[in-house]
Tab-separated table of C-alpha atoms and ligand atoms in Angstrom:
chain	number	residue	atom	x	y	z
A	1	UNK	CA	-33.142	-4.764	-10.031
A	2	UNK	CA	-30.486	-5.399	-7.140
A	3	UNK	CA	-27.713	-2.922	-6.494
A	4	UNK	CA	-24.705	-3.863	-7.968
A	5	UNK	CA	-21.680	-4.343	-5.716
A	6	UNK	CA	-17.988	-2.683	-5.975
A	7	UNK	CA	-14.754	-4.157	-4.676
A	8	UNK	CA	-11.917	-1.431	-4.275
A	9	UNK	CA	-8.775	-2.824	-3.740
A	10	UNK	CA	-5.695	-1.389	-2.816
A	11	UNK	CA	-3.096	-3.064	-3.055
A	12	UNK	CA	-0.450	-0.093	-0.586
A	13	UNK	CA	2.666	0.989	-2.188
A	14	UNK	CA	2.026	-1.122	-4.926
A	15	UNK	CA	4.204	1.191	-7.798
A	16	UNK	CA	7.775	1.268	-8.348
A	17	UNK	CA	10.175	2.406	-10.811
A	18	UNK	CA	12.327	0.226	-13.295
A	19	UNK	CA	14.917	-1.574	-11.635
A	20	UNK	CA	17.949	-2.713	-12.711
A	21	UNK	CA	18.333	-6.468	-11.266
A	22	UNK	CA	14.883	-7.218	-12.967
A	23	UNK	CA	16.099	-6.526	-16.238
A	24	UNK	CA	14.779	-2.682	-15.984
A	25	UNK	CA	11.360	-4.121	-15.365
A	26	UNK	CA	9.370	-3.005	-11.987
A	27	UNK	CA	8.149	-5.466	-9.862
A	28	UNK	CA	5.178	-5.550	-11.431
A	29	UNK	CA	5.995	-6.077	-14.540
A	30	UNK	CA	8.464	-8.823	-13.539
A	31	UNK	CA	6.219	-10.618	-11.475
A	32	UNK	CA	4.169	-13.673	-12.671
A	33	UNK	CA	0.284	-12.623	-12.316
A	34	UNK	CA	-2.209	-14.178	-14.730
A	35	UNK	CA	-5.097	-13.347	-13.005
A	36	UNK	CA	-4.367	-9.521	-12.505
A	37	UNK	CA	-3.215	-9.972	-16.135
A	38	UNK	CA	-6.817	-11.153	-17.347
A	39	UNK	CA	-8.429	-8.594	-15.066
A	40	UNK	CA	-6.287	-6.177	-17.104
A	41	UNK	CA	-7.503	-7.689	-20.422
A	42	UNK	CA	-11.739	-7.981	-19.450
A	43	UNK	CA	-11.139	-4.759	-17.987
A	44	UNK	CA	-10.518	-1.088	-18.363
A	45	UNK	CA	-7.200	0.068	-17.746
A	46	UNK	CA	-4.749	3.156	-17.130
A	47	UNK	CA	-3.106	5.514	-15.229
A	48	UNK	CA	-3.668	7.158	-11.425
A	49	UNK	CA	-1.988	10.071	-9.984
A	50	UNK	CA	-3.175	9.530	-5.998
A	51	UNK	CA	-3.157	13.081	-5.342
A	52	UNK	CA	-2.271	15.071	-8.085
A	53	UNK	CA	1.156	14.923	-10.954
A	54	UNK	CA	4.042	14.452	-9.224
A	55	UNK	CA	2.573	15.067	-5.639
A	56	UNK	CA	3.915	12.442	-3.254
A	57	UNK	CA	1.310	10.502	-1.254
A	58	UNK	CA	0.718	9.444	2.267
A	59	UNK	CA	-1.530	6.676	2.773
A	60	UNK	CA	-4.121	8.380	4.447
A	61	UNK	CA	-4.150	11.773	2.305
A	62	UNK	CA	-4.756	8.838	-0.488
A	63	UNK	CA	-7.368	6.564	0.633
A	64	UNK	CA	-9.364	9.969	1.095
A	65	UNK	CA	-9.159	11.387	-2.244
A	66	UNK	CA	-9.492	7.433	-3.405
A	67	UNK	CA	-13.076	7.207	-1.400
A	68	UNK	CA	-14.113	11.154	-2.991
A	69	UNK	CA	-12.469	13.198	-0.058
A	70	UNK	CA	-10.251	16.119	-1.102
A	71	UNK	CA	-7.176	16.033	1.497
A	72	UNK	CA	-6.084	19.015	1.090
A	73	UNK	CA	-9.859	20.311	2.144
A	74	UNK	CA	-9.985	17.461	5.437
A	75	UNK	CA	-6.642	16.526	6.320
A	76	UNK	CA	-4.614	17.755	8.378
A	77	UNK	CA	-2.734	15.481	10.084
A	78	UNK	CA	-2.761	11.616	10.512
A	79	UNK	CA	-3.418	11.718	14.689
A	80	UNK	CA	-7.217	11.997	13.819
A	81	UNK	CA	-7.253	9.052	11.761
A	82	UNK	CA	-4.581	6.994	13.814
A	83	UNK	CA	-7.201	7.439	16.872
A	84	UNK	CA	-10.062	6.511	15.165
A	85	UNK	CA	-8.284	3.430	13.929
A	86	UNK	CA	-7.907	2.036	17.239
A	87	UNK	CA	-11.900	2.716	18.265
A	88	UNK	CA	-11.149	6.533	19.367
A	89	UNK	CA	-14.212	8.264	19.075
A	90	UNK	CA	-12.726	11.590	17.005
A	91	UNK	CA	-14.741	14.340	16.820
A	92	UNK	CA	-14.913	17.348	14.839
A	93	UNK	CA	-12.770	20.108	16.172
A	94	UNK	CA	-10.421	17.503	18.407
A	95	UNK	CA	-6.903	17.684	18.201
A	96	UNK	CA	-5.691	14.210	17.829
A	97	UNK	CA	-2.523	12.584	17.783
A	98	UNK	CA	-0.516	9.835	17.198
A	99	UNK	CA	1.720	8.921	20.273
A	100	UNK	CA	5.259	7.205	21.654
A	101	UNK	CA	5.709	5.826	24.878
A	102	UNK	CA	9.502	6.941	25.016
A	103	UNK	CA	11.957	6.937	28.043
A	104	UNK	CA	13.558	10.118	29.262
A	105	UNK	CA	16.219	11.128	31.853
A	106	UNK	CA	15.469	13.306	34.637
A	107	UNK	CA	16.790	15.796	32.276
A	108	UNK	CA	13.848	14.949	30.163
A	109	UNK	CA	16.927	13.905	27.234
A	110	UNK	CA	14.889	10.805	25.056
A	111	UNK	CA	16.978	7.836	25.556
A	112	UNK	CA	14.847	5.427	23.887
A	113	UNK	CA	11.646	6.436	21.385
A	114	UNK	CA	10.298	3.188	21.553
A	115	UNK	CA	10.524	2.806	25.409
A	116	UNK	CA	12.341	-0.756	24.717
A	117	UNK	CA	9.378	-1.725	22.475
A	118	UNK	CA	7.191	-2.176	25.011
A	119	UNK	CA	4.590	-4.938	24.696
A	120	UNK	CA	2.409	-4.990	27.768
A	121	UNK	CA	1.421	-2.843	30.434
A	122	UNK	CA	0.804	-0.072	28.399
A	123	UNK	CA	-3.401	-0.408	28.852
A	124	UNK	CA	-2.312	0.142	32.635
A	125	UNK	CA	0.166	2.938	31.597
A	126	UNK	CA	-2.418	4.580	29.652
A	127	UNK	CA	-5.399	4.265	32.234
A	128	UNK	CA	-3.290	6.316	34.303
A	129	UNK	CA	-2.948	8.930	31.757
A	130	UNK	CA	-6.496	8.874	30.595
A	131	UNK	CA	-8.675	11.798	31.859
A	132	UNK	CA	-5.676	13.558	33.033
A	133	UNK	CA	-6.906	17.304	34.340
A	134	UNK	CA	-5.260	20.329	32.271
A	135	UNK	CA	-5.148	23.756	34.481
A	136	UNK	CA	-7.066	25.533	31.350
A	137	UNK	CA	-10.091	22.944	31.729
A	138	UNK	CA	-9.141	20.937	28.353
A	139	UNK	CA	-10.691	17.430	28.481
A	140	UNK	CA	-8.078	14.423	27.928
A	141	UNK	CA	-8.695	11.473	26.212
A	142	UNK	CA	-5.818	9.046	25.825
A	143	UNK	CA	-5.580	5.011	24.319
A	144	UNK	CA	-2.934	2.476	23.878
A	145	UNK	CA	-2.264	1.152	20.549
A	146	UNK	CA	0.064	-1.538	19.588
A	147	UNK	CA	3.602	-2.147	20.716
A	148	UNK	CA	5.273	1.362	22.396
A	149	UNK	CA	1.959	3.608	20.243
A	150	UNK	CA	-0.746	4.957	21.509
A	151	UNK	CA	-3.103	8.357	20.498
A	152	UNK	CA	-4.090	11.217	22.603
A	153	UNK	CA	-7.464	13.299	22.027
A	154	UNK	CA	-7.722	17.030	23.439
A	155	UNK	CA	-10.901	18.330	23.630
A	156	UNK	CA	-12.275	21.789	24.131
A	157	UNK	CA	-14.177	24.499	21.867
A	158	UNK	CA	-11.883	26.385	19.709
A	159	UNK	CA	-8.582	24.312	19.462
A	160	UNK	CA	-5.929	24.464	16.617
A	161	UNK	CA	-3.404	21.867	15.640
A	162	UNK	CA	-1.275	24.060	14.273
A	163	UNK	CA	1.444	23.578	16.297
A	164	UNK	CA	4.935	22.297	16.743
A	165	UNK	CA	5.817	18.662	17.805
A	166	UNK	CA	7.340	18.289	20.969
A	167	UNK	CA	8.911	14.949	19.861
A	168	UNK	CA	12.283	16.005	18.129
A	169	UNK	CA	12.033	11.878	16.564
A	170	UNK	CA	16.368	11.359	17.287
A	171	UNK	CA	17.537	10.024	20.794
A	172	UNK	CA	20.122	12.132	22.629
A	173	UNK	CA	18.214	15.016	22.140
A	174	UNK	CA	15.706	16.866	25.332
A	175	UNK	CA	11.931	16.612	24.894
A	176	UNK	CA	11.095	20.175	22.559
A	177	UNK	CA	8.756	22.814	24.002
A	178	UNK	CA	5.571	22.634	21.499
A	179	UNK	CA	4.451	26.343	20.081
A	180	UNK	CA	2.029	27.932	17.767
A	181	UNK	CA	3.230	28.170	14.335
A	182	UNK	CA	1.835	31.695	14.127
A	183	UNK	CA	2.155	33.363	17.600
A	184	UNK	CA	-1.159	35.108	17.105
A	185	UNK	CA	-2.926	32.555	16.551
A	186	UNK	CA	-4.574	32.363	20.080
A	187	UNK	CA	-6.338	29.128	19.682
A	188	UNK	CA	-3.048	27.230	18.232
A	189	UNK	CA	-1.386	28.982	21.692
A	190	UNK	CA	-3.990	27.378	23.891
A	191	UNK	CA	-3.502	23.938	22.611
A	192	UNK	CA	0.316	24.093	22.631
A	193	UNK	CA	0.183	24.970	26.182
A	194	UNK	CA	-2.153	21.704	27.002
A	195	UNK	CA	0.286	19.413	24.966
A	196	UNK	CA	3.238	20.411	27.014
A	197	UNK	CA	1.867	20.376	29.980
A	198	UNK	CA	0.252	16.314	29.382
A	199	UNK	CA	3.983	15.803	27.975
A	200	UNK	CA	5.191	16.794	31.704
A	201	UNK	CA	2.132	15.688	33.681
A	202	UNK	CA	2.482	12.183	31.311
A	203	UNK	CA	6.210	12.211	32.847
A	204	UNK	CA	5.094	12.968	36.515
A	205	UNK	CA	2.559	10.141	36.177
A	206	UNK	CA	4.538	7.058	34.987
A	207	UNK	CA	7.848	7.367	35.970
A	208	UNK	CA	7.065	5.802	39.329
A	209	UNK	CA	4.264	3.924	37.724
A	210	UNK	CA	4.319	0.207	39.152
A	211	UNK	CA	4.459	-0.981	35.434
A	212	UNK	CA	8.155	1.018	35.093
A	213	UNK	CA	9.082	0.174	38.679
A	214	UNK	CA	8.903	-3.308	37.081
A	215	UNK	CA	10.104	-2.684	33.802
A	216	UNK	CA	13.505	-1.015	35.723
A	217	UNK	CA	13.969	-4.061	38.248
A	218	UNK	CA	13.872	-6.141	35.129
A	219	UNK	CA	16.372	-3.775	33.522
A	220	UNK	CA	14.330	-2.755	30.417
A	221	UNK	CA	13.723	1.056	29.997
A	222	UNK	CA	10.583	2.557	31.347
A	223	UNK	CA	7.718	3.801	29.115
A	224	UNK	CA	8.147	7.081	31.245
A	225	UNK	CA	6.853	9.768	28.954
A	226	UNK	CA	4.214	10.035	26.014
A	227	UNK	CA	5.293	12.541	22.942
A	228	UNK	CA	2.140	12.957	20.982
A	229	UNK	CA	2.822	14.255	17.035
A	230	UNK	CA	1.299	14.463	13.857
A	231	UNK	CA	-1.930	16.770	15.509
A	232	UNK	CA	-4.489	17.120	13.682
A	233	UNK	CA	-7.776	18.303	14.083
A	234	UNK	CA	-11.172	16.175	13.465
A	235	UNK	CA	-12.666	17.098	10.194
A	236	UNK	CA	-16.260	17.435	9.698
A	237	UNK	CA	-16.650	14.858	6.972
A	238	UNK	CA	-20.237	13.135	5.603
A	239	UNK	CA	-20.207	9.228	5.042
A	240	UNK	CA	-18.924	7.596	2.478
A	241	UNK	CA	-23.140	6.191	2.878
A	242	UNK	CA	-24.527	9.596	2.968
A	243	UNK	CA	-21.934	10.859	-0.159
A	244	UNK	CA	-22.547	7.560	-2.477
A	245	UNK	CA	-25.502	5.846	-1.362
A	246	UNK	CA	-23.159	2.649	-0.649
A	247	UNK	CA	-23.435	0.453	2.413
A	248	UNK	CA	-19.552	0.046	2.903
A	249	UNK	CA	-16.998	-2.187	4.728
A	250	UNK	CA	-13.333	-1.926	5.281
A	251	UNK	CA	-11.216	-5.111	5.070
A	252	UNK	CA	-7.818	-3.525	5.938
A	253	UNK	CA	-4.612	-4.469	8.392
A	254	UNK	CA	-3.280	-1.236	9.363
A	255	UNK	CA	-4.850	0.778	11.879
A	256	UNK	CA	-4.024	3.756	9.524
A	257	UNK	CA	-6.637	2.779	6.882
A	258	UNK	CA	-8.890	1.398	9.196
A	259	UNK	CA	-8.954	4.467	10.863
A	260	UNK	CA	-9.677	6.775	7.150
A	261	UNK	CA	-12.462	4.080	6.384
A	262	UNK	CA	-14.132	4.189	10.549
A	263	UNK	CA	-14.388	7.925	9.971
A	264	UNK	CA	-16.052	8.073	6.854
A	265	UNK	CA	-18.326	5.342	8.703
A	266	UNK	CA	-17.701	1.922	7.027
A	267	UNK	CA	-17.598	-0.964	9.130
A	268	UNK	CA	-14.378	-2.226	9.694
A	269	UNK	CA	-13.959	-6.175	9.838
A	270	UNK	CA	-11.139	-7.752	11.564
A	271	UNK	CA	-9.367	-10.965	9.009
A	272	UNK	CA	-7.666	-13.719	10.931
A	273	UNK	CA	-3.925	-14.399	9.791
A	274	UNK	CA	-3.935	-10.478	8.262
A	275	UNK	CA	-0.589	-9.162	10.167
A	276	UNK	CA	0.091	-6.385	8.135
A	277	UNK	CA	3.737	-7.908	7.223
A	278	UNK	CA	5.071	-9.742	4.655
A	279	UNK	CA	3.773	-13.057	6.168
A	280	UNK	CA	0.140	-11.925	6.115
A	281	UNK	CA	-2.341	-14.392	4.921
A	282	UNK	CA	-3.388	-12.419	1.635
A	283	UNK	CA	-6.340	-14.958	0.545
A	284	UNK	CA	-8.224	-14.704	3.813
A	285	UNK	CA	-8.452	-11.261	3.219
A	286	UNK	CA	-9.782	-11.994	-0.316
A	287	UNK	CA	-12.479	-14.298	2.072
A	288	UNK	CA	-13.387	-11.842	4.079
A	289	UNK	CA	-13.954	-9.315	1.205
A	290	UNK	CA	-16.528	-12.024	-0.220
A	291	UNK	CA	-17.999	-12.175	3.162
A	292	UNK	CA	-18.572	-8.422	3.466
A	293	UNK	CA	-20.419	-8.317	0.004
A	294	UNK	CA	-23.047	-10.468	1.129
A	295	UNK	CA	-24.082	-7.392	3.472
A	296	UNK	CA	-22.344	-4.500	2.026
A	297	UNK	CA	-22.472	-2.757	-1.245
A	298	UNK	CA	-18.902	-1.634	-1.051
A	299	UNK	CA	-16.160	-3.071	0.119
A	300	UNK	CA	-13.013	-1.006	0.407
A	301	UNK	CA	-9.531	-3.780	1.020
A	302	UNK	CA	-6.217	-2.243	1.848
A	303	UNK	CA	-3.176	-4.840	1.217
A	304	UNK	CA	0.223	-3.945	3.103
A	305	UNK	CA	3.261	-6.015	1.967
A	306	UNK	CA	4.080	-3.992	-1.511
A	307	UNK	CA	4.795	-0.951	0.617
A	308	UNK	CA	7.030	-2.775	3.138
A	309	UNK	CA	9.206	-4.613	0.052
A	310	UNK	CA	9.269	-0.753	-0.813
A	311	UNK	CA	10.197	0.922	2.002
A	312	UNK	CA	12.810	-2.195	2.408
A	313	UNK	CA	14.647	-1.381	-0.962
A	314	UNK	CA	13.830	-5.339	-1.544
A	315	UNK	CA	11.922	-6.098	-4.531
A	316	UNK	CA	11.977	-10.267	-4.230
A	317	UNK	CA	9.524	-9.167	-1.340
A	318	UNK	CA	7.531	-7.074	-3.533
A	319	UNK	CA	7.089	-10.017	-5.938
A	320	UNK	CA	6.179	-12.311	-3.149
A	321	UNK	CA	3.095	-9.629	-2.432
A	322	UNK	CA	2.229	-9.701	-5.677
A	323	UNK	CA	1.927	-13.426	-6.297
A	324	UNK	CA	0.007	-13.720	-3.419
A	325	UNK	CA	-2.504	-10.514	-4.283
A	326	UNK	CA	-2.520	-12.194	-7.924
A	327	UNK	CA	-3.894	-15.393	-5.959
A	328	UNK	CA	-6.466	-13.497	-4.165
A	329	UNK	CA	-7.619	-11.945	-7.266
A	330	UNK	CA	-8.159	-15.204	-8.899
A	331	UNK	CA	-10.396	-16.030	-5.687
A	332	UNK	CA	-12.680	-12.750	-6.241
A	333	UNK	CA	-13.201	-13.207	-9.744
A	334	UNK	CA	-14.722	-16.282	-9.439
A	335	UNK	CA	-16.185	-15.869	-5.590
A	336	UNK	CA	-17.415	-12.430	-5.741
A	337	UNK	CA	-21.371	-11.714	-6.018
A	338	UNK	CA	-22.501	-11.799	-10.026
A	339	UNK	CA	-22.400	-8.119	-11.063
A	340	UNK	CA	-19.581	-6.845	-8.870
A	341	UNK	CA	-17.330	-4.176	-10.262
A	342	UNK	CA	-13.666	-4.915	-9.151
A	343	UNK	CA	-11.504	-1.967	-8.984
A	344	UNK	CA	-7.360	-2.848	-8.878
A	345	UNK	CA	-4.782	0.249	-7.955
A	346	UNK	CA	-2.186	0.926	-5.540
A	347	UNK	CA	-2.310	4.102	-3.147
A	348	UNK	CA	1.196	5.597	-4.259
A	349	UNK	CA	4.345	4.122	-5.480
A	350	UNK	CA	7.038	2.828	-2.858
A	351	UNK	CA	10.107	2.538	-5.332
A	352	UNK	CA	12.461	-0.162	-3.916
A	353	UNK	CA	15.210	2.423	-4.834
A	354	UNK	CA	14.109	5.436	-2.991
A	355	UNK	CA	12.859	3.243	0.036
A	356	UNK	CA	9.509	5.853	0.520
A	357	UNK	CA	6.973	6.788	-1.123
A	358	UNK	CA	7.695	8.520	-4.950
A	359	UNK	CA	5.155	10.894	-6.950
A	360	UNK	CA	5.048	8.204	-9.541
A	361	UNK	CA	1.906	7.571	-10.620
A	362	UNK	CA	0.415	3.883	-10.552
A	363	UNK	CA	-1.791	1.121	-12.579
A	364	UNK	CA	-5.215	1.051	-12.162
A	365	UNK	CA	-7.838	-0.904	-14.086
A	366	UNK	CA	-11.692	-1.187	-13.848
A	367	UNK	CA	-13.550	-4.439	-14.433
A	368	UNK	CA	-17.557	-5.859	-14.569
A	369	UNK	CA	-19.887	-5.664	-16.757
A	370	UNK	CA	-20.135	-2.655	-19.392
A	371	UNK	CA	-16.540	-1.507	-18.625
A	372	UNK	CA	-15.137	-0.347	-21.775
A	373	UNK	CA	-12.635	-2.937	-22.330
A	374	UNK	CA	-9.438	-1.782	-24.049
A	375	UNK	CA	-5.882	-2.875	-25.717
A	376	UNK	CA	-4.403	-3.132	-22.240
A	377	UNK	CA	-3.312	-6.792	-21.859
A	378	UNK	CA	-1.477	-6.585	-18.785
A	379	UNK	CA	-1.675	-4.770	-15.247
A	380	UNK	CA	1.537	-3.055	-15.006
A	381	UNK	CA	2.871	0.568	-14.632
A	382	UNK	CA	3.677	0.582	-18.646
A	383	UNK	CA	1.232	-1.858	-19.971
A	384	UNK	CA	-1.870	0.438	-18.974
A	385	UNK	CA	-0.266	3.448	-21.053
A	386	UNK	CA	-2.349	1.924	-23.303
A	387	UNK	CA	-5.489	1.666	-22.027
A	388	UNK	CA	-8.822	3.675	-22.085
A	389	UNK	CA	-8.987	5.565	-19.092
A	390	UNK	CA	-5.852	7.276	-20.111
A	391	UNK	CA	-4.447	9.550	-16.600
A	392	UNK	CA	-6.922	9.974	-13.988
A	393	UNK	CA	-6.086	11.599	-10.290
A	394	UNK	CA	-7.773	9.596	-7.020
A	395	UNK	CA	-10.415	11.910	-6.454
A	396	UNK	CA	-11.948	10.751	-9.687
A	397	UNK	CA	-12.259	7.029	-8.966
A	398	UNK	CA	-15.069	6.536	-6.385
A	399	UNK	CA	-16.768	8.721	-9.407
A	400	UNK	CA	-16.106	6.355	-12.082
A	401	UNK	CA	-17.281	3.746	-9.082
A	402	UNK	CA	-20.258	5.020	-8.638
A	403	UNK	CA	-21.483	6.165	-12.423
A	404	UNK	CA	-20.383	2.588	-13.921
A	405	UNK	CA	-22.597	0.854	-10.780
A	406	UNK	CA	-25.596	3.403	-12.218
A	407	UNK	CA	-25.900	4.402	-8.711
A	408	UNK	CA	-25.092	8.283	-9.054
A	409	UNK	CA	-27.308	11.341	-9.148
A	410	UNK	CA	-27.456	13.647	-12.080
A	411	UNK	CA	-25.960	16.554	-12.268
A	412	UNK	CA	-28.256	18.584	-14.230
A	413	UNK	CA	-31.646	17.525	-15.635
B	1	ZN	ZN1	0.223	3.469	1.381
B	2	ZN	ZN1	4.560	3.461	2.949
């Protein structure tokens, strides 16, 4: 007998709340999707809380407890998984983080976050930074990521991210002094010395950096400084291979998810015409997924636009997503490998009227053979009230993956 095969996909920020230009309906429910609707109806349907009732997701803290990783256990902070993302090589006990190029004044005031949104130079910028020396012997490790990002790796036994930002995120305002959160912790006063001196040494560096020199005589603002945030250290965490037994891929467009999915070991696969906007091509995605199966067991897809249409307060744009994931659907029903289980939910809700993510909890719905198929007619936020699974939390899914695929070790005899 062949392994069976398990799509997960994700469709980010996919919840919302009722909203009042759509006749009280969500976008979801409003939205014209007859293959997510007979998915709904084949399948097993209900409830997901990402996290936990009423806890508010990140992406990241979600995918984890989505693929069987407790967050509150191995997360904390997104730099570990934003530098993995973009090929980092994180490992456990770093302190990574996510990173602006920014300009500052001599007075070291941020007059621009973004550093004009840079778009090129920065791989010479950051080979300049890369491998900086730190007086207390901490190695550096430092990448470019798109547009004015990039993420910075310290590395040294006994290292602590807990620690205050030096970034104070608002222009106007001087570059902030990072600290130890407790002032005895010794290891968390190590590694706030070596961020503030790479935030100075960063500034020493590139402000006479022939890339700025440029950048000034063409009169856009200088990447001049770096202002790493969000540190976290590198969890020790087993592969999602080693935990399920699953040969898994990642079909995803932000480097965010990519970066959760490269840590847990899957290979990540890179979908031509997937932007990560609104425009993204949504059904090449849905090809590439079918691609992946044929050497993969798993295959773990991560779909942006719902989130942005969220986080925009627009909900036409959250419809548009939705058509087009409906579309993609319809492809993998009929394209996927015989005997593959596909697995529909969202990450968290982004309600268009609260413009982040909510606590909300979202649709879900199981489908392939020997699902217990319920009353649930239709994939929406209310429709799956009805439906078998009743309220389930994230960490439970990969479970219900897993047992339904008969692929799952007993616990007991
Ligand atoms: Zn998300
Ligand atoms: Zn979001």
């Amino acid at each position: 007998m062949t392994t069976p095969k398990a799509v997960l996909l994700i469709a980010d920020g996919l919840g919302d709340r009722p909203i009042k230009e759509l006749g009280n309906k969500t976008p979801l429910e409003a939205a014209e999707k007859p293959n997510l609707n007979r998915v709904a109806l084949e399948g097993e349907c209900g409830l997901m809380d990402p996290i936990a009732v009423g806890i508010r997701a990140g992406s990241d803290t979600s995918h984890l407890a989505i693929l069987g990783y407790d967050p509150y256990k191995y997360y904390t902070g997104r730099g570990p998984f934003e530098a993995a993302g973009i090929g980092m090589d994180v490992k456990k006990g770093d302190i990574a983080f996510r990173c602006n190029f920014s300009t500052v004044d001599d007075n070291m005031v941020i007059t621009d976050r973004r550093a004009g949104r840079i778009t090129s130079g920065t791989d010479q910028l950051a080979a300049a930074i890369n491998g900086m020396k730190l007086s207390n012997g901490i190695e550096v490790i430092f990448k470019e990521s798109v547009a004015h990002r990039g993420a910075l790796i310290l590395r040294a036994p006994d290292l602590s991210a807990d620690i205050t930002d030096t970034d104070p995120h608002h222009e106007g305002t001087a570059v902030m002094t990072s600290k130890a959160c407790d002032p005895n912790n010794a290891s968390a006063a190590k590694t706030a010395q070596a961020v503030n001196e790479f935030v100075r040494k960063s500034y020493e560096v590139l402000k006479d950096h022939p890339v700025n020199k440029e950048r000034i005589a063409q009169g856009l603002n200088p990447a001049n400084i770096i202002l790493p945030r969000g540190g976290g250290i590198g969890p020790h965490m087993n592969s999602f291979e080693c935990e399920t037994g699953l040969k898994a891929a990642c079909v995803a467009e932000t480097g965010l998810i990519n970066g959760v999915a490269r840590y847990v070991g899957m290979d990540i696969t890179e979908v031509p015409g997937a932007t990560g906007g609104l425009d993204s091509n949504v059904m090449n995605i849905g090809k590439a997924i079918v691609e992946q199966l044929a050497s993969h067991d798993f295959v773990l897809c991560n779909v942006k636009g719902a989130d942005l249409g969220g986080h925009d307060g627009n909900p036409q744009a959250k419809i548009d997503t939705i058509k087009k994931l409906d579309e993609m659907v319809g492809y993998l029903v009929e394209n996927m490998p015989k005997g593959t289980y596909l697995v529909i939910t969202a990450d968290h809700s982004t309600p268009c009227a609260i413009k982040d993510h909510s606590g909300d909890p979202v649709a879900i719905v199981f489908w392939g053979e020997g699902v217990r198929t319920d009353k649930c007619q239709q994939f929406d936020e209310r429709s799956v009230t009805s439906g078998g699974l009743g309220r389930i939390r994230g960490i439970d899914v990969t479970k219900i993956i897993t047992q339904l695929m008969n692929v799952q070790e007993k616990f007991g005899a």
